[in-house]
mmCIF file of C-alpha atoms in Angstrom:
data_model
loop_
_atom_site.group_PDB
_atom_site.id
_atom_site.type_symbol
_atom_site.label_atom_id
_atom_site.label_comp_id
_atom_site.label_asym_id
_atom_site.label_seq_id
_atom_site.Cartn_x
_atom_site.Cartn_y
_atom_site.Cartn_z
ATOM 1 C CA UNK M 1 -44.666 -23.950 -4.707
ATOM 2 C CA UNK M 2 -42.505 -26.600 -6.251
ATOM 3 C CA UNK M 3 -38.440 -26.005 -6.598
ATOM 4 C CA UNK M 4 -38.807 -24.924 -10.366
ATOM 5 C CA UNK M 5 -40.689 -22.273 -9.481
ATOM 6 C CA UNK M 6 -38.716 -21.151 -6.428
ATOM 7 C CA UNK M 7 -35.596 -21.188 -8.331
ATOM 8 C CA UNK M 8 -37.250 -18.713 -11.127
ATOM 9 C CA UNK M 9 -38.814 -16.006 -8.301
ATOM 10 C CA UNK M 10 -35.080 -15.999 -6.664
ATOM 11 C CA UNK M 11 -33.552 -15.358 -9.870
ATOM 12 C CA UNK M 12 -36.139 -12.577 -10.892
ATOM 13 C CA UNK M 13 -35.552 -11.137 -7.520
ATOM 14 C CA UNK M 14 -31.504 -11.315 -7.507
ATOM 15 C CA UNK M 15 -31.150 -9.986 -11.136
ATOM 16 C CA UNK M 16 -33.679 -7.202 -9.964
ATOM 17 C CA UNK M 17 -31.749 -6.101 -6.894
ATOM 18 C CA UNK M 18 -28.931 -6.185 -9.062
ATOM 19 C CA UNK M 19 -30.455 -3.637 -11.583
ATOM 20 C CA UNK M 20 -31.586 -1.657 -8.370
ATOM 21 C CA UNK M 21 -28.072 -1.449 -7.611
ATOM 22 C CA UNK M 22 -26.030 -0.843 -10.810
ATOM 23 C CA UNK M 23 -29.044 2.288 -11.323
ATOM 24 C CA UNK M 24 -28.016 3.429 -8.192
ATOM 25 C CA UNK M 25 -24.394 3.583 -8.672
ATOM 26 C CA UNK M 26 -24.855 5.124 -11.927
ATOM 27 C CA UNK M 27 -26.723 7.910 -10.981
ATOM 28 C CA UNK M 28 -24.149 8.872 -8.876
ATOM 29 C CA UNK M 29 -21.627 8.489 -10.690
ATOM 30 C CA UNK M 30 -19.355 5.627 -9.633
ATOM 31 C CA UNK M 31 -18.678 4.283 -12.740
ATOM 32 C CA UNK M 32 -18.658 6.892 -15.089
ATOM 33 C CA UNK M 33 -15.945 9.349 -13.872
ATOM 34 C CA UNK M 34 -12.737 9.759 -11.622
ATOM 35 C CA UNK M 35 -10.685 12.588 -10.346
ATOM 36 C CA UNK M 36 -6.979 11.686 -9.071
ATOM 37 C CA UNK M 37 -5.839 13.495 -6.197
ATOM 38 C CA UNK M 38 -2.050 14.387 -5.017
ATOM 39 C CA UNK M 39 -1.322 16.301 -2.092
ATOM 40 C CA UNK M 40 2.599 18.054 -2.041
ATOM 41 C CA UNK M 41 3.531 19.934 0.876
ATOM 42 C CA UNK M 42 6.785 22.140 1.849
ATOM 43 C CA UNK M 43 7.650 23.080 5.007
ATOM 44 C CA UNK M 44 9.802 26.149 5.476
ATOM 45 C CA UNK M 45 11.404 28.523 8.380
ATOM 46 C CA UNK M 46 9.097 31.674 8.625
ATOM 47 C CA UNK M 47 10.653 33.259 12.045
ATOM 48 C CA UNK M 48 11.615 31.549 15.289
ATOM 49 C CA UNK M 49 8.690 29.325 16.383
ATOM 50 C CA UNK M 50 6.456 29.120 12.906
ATOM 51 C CA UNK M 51 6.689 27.278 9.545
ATOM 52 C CA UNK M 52 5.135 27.997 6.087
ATOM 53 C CA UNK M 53 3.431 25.285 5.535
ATOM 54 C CA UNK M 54 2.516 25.538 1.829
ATOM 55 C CA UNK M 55 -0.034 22.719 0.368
ATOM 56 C CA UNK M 56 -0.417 21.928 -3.224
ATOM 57 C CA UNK M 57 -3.152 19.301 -4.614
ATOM 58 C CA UNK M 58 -2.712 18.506 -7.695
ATOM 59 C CA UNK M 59 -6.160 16.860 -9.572
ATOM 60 C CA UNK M 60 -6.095 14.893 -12.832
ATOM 61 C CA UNK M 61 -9.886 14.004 -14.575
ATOM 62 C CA UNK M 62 -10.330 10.486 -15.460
ATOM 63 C CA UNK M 63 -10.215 9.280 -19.063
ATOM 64 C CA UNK M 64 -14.170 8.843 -19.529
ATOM 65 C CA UNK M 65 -15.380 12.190 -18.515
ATOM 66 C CA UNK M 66 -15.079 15.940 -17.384
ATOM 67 C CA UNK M 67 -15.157 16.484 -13.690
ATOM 68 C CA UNK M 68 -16.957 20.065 -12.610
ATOM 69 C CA UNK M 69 -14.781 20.974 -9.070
ATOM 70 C CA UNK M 70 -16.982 22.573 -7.162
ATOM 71 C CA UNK M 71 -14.690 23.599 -3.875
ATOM 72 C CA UNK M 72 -11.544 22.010 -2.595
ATOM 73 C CA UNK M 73 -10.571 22.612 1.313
ATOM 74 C CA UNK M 74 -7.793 21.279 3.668
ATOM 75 C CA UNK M 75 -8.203 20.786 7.563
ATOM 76 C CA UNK M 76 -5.124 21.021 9.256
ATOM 77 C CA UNK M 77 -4.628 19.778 12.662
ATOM 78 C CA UNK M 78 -1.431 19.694 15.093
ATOM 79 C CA UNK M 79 -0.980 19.625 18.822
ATOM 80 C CA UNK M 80 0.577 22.494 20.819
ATOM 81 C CA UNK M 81 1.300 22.070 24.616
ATOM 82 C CA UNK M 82 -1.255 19.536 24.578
ATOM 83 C CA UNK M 83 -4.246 21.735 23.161
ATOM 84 C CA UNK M 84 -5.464 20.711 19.903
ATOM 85 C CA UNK M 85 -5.404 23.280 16.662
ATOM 86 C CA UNK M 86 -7.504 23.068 13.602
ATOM 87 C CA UNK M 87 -7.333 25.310 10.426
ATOM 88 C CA UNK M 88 -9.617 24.972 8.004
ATOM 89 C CA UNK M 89 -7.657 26.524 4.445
ATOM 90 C CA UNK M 90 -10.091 27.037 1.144
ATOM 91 C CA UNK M 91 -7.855 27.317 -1.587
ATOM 92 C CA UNK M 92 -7.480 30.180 -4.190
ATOM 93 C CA UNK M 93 -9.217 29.296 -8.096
ATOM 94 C CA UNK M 94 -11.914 27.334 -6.845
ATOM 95 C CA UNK M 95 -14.912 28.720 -5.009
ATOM 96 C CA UNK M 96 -18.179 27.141 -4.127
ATOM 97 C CA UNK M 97 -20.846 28.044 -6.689
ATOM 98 C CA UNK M 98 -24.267 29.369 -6.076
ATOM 99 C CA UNK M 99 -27.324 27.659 -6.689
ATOM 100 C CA UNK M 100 -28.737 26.137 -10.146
ATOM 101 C CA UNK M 101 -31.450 27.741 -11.490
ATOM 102 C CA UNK M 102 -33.691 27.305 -14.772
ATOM 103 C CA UNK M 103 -33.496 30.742 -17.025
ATOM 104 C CA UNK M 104 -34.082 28.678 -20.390
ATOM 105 C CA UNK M 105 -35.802 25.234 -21.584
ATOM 106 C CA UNK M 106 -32.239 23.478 -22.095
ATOM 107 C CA UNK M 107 -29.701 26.400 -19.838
ATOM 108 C CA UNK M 108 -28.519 26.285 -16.638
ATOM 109 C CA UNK M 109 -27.479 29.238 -14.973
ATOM 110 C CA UNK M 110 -25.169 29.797 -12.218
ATOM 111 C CA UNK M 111 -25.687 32.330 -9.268
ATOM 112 C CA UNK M 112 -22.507 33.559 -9.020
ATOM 113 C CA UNK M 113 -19.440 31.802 -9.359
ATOM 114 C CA UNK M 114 -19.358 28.928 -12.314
ATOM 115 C CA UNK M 115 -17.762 25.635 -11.189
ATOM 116 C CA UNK M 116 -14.305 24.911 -12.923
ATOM 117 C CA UNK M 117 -13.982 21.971 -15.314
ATOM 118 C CA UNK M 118 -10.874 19.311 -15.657
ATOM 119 C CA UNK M 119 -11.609 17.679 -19.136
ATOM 120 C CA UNK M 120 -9.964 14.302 -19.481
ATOM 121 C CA UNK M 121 -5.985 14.563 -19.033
ATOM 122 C CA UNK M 122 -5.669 17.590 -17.651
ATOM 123 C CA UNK M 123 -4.160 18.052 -14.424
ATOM 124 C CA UNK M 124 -4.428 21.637 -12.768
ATOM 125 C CA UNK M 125 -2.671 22.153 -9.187
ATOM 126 C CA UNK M 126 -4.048 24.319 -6.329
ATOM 127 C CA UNK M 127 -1.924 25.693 -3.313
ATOM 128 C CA UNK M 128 -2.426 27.332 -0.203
ATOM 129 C CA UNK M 129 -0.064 28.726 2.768
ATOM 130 C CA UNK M 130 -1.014 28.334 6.553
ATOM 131 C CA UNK M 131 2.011 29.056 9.274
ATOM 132 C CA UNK M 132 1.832 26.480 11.949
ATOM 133 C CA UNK M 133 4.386 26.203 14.579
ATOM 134 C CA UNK M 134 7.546 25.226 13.870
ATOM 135 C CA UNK M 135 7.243 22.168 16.989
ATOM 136 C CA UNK M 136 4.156 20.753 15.348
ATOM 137 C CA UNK M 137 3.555 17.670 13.621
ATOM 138 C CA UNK M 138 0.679 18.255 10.975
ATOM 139 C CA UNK M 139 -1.846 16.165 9.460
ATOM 140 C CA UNK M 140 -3.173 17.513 6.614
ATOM 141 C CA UNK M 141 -7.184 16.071 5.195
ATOM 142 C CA UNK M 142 -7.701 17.229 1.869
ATOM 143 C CA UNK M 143 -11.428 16.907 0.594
ATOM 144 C CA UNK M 144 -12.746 17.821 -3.237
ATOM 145 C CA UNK M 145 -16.163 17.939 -3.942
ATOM 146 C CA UNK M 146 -16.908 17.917 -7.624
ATOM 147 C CA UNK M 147 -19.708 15.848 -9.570
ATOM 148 C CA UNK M 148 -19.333 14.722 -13.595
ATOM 149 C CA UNK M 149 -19.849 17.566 -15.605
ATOM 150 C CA UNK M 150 -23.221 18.308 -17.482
ATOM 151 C CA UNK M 151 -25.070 15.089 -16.630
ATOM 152 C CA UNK M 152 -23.865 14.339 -13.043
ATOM 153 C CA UNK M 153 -26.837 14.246 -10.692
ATOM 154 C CA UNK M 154 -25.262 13.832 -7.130
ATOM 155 C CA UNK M 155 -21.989 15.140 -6.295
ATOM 156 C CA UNK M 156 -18.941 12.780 -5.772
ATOM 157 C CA UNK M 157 -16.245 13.545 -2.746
ATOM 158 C CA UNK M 158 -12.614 12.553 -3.018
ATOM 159 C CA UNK M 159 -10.328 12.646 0.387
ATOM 160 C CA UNK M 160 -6.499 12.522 0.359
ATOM 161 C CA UNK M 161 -4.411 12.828 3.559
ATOM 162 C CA UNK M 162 -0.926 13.474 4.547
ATOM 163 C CA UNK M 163 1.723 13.630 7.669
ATOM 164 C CA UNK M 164 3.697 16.322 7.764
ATOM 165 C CA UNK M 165 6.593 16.604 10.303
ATOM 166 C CA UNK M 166 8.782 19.245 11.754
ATOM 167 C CA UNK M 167 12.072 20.332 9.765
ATOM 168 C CA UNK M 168 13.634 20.226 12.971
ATOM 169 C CA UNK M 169 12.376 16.187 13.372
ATOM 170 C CA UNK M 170 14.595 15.311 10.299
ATOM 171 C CA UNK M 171 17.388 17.380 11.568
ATOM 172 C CA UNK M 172 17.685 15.234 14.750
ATOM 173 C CA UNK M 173 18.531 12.349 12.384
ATOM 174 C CA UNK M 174 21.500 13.982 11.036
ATOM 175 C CA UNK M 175 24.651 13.442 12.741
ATOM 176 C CA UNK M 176 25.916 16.174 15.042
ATOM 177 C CA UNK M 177 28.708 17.451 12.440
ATOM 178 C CA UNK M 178 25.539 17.685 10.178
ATOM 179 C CA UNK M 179 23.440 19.588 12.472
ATOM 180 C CA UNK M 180 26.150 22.341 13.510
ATOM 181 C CA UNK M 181 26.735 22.806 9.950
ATOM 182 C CA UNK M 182 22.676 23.825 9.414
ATOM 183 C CA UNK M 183 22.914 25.884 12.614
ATOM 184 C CA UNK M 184 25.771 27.751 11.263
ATOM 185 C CA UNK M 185 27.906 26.552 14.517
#
């Protein structure tokens, strides 16, 4: 085999693994949609001991497509006297749909629930409430699974997380003055 001929196979074979690839990424998905996630959390007194804890993620579809949500859920973990917590919170507006099925040539239908859609621009916010003790330093994993809407073969996952400490963590930064003031002292 002389060098001409080596140099043409290697090419062939590069620019075919490259096709290989960019298929692959295209079919699921990469580069034909987005979803923008942004987690907001509050952190409030519910009774001696426990905090609201109230999560809001808001989503915002990419400019070249519609994104079909199909469930959002937040794991919430803390410590407490050394034993570690989790809470899993689904949250209200989105469920997980049911199955595809064929009932026409060109129709899907849904079993159940039908996934909701965020068309280009539009950026729709969904909250939850878990009480977690008032001691606790959270950290909050927020997942989305969602795939592009009407062509999307494989689903795409988006993951946003967040810290969230105690009220009473950013009190201790206060001066004193500051802190018998809050207390009512």
């Amino acid at each position: 085999m002389d060098v001409g001929t080596f140099n043409t196979s290697a090419q062939a074979v590069a620019l075919s693994g490259a096709f290989v690839y960019f298929l692959y990424k295209l079919v699921n998905g990469v580069y034909l949609y987005t979803l923008v996630l942004n987690i907001r959390y509050e952190r409030r007194l519910a009774r001696p001991g426990s905090d609201y804890l109230l999560i809001s993620v808001s989503t915002k579809a990419g400019a070249i497509s519609t994104v079909e949500l199909h469930d959002i859920q937040a794991r919430v973990s803390y410590s407490v006297d050394g034993a570690n917590k989790k809470h899993i919170v689904r949250f209200e507006g989105i469920e997980r749909p049911g199955h595809q099925k064929r009932d026409h040539r060109f129709a899907i239908v849904w079993d159940g629930i039908r996934p909701l859609r965020i068309r280009q621009g539009e950026e729709p916010t969904f909250s939850a409430l878990l009480e977690v003790p008032s001691s606790a330093a959270c950290f909050v994993e927020v997942s989305v699974i969602g795939k592009r809407a009407f062509v999307g073969l494989l689903p795409g996952k988006w993951k946003a997380t967040a810290h969230v400490l105690p009220q009473e963590a950013t009190l201790l930064a206060l001066p004193d003055e500051a802190q018998r003031n809050y207390y009512g002292q």
